[in-house]
Amino acid sequence: MVSSEYERRIAARFAGFDQDGNGYIDREDFVGAAKALLAEFGTTARSDKGQALYIGAEAFWQGMAGIADRDGDQRITREEFVNGAVKRLRDNPDRFAEIARPFLHAALAVADPDGDGAATVTDTARVLVCLGVPQDVAQAAAGTLDTDGDGKVAEGEVVTAFARYFTVPE
């Protein structure tokens, strides 16, 4: 049962992870996100960036499953997600950031055409769209991720914002 405003917000974020809309989060949702990103940016799965993205997706899945998959069935239900996020991550956003970091690092590398360690705001919005964020929301969100106003989004900016979005009440 979702009772607090915070829990309602976390429950709404469940859909962002449930990429295929089947009602639970599983490894295939993370693999699907990786495939969508690689296709969007024309990166092959066998490239170094592609392999890093798949490794990051698997690490993210394993971290999420370890926190939220209470019955061990390799699927995270909405209730498990809410309880996992609320009980284990709310007071420790750094833990969530560390779980997500390998995937976010690799996703930014895929979206970083010049290899300078940061993606443009436009390319960051493309990443967000691949992850299921509506285009208009993605563009606005990508703009806010550029906290230093340099037109680029670096890993530190993304990881901090991602952790805050999923673990701290807004």
XYZ file of C-alpha atoms in Angstrom:
170
model
C 0.000 0.000 0.000
C 1.394 3.356 -1.018
C 0.682 5.779 1.772
C 2.953 8.823 1.725
C 3.416 11.472 -0.946
C 7.007 10.304 -1.328
C 5.903 6.719 -1.911
C 3.381 7.891 -4.532
C 6.146 9.719 -6.379
C 8.427 6.684 -6.297
C 5.583 4.460 -7.531
C 5.052 6.811 -10.486
C 8.756 6.489 -11.345
C 8.408 2.725 -11.575
C 7.123 3.128 -15.141
C 10.419 4.706 -16.168
C 12.210 1.462 -15.391
C 9.468 -0.827 -16.724
C 10.592 -0.208 -20.311
C 8.376 -2.878 -21.863
C 5.291 -2.007 -19.784
C 4.687 -5.560 -18.569
C 4.113 -4.533 -14.945
C 7.477 -5.425 -13.477
C 11.127 -4.496 -13.821
C 13.526 -7.197 -14.920
C 16.865 -7.627 -16.641
C 15.201 -7.276 -20.057
C 14.145 -3.715 -19.222
C 17.790 -2.782 -18.692
C 18.907 -4.659 -21.819
C 16.124 -2.922 -23.775
C 17.280 0.480 -22.559
C 20.843 -0.321 -23.642
C 19.678 -1.496 -27.086
C 17.595 1.648 -27.573
C 20.537 3.895 -26.683
C 22.915 2.061 -28.986
C 20.440 2.261 -31.869
C 19.774 5.964 -31.282
C 23.456 6.849 -31.392
C 24.493 4.334 -34.080
C 26.849 2.506 -31.739
C 27.426 -1.200 -32.205
C 26.945 -3.612 -29.323
C 30.394 -5.102 -29.905
C 32.193 -1.769 -29.667
C 33.928 -0.778 -26.441
C 31.153 1.738 -25.719
C 28.477 -0.831 -26.488
C 30.051 -3.439 -24.237
C 30.458 -0.895 -21.438
C 26.793 0.029 -21.755
C 25.656 -3.587 -21.485
C 27.971 -4.171 -18.521
C 26.612 -1.004 -16.883
C 23.023 -2.106 -17.539
C 23.717 -5.491 -15.940
C 25.373 -3.874 -12.920
C 22.417 -1.506 -12.535
C 19.975 -4.413 -12.780
C 21.927 -6.451 -10.227
C 22.033 -3.507 -7.831
C 18.329 -2.829 -8.183
C 17.441 -6.505 -7.807
C 19.617 -6.758 -4.715
C 17.797 -3.871 -3.111
C 14.222 -4.444 -4.231
C 13.612 -8.041 -5.418
C 12.435 -9.332 -2.047
C 11.128 -12.713 -3.261
C 14.135 -13.480 -5.472
C 12.114 -14.170 -8.634
C 14.332 -11.888 -10.776
C 11.446 -9.463 -11.237
C 10.721 -6.295 -9.298
C 7.048 -5.551 -8.817
C 5.742 -2.037 -8.284
C 5.327 -2.786 -4.580
C 8.863 -4.170 -4.295
C 10.202 -1.096 -6.119
C 8.380 1.307 -3.813
C 9.391 -0.578 -0.686
C 12.960 -1.030 -1.881
C 13.366 2.616 -2.778
C 11.635 3.944 0.307
C 13.160 1.628 2.881
C 16.680 1.270 1.509
C 17.467 4.333 -0.572
C 15.531 7.297 0.743
C 18.068 8.056 3.429
C 21.036 7.002 1.323
C 20.903 8.555 -2.160
C 24.635 7.953 -2.563
C 23.975 4.201 -2.575
C 21.512 4.598 -5.432
C 23.973 6.819 -7.284
C 26.653 4.147 -7.016
C 24.282 1.472 -8.319
C 23.352 3.632 -11.309
C 26.812 5.114 -11.996
C 28.220 2.390 -14.330
C 25.152 2.565 -16.572
C 24.968 6.367 -16.523
C 28.692 6.636 -17.223
C 28.395 4.307 -20.212
C 25.220 6.013 -21.486
C 26.972 9.385 -21.434
C 29.950 7.884 -23.255
C 27.632 6.627 -26.003
C 26.094 10.109 -26.255
C 29.484 11.868 -26.166
C 30.654 12.046 -29.784
C 33.898 13.936 -29.128
C 34.967 11.912 -26.102
C 35.417 14.879 -23.782
C 33.516 13.224 -20.929
C 30.271 15.136 -21.346
C 27.269 15.013 -23.672
C 25.558 18.040 -25.143
C 22.205 19.027 -23.680
C 20.571 17.909 -26.951
C 22.234 14.498 -26.839
C 21.335 14.127 -23.169
C 17.700 14.736 -24.118
C 18.036 11.994 -26.753
C 19.253 9.618 -24.029
C 16.285 10.503 -21.842
C 13.839 9.907 -24.698
C 15.402 6.472 -25.264
C 14.760 5.754 -21.602
C 11.071 6.566 -21.973
C 10.908 10.238 -21.041
C 8.524 12.277 -23.248
C 10.368 14.576 -25.683
C 9.263 17.879 -24.133
C 10.068 16.713 -20.611
C 13.391 15.257 -21.767
C 14.501 18.536 -23.330
C 13.589 20.535 -20.222
C 15.210 17.990 -17.902
C 18.409 17.876 -19.955
C 18.633 21.652 -19.744
C 18.384 21.580 -15.969
C 21.096 18.902 -15.774
C 23.580 21.390 -17.221
C 24.141 22.956 -13.806
C 27.228 24.936 -14.795
C 25.670 26.334 -17.996
C 28.405 25.130 -20.351
C 25.973 23.451 -22.762
C 27.182 19.998 -21.722
C 26.113 17.448 -19.165
C 28.872 15.679 -17.259
C 28.666 12.446 -15.301
C 28.636 14.147 -11.915
C 25.665 16.280 -12.920
C 23.702 13.270 -14.163
C 24.468 10.906 -11.288
C 23.567 13.474 -8.639
C 20.312 14.455 -10.356
C 19.358 10.828 -11.012
C 19.861 9.834 -7.390
C 17.955 12.870 -6.157
C 15.059 12.199 -8.538
C 14.561 8.674 -7.262
C 15.430 9.052 -3.595
C 14.666 12.544 -2.312
C 11.207 14.074 -2.013
C 10.705 16.992 -4.366
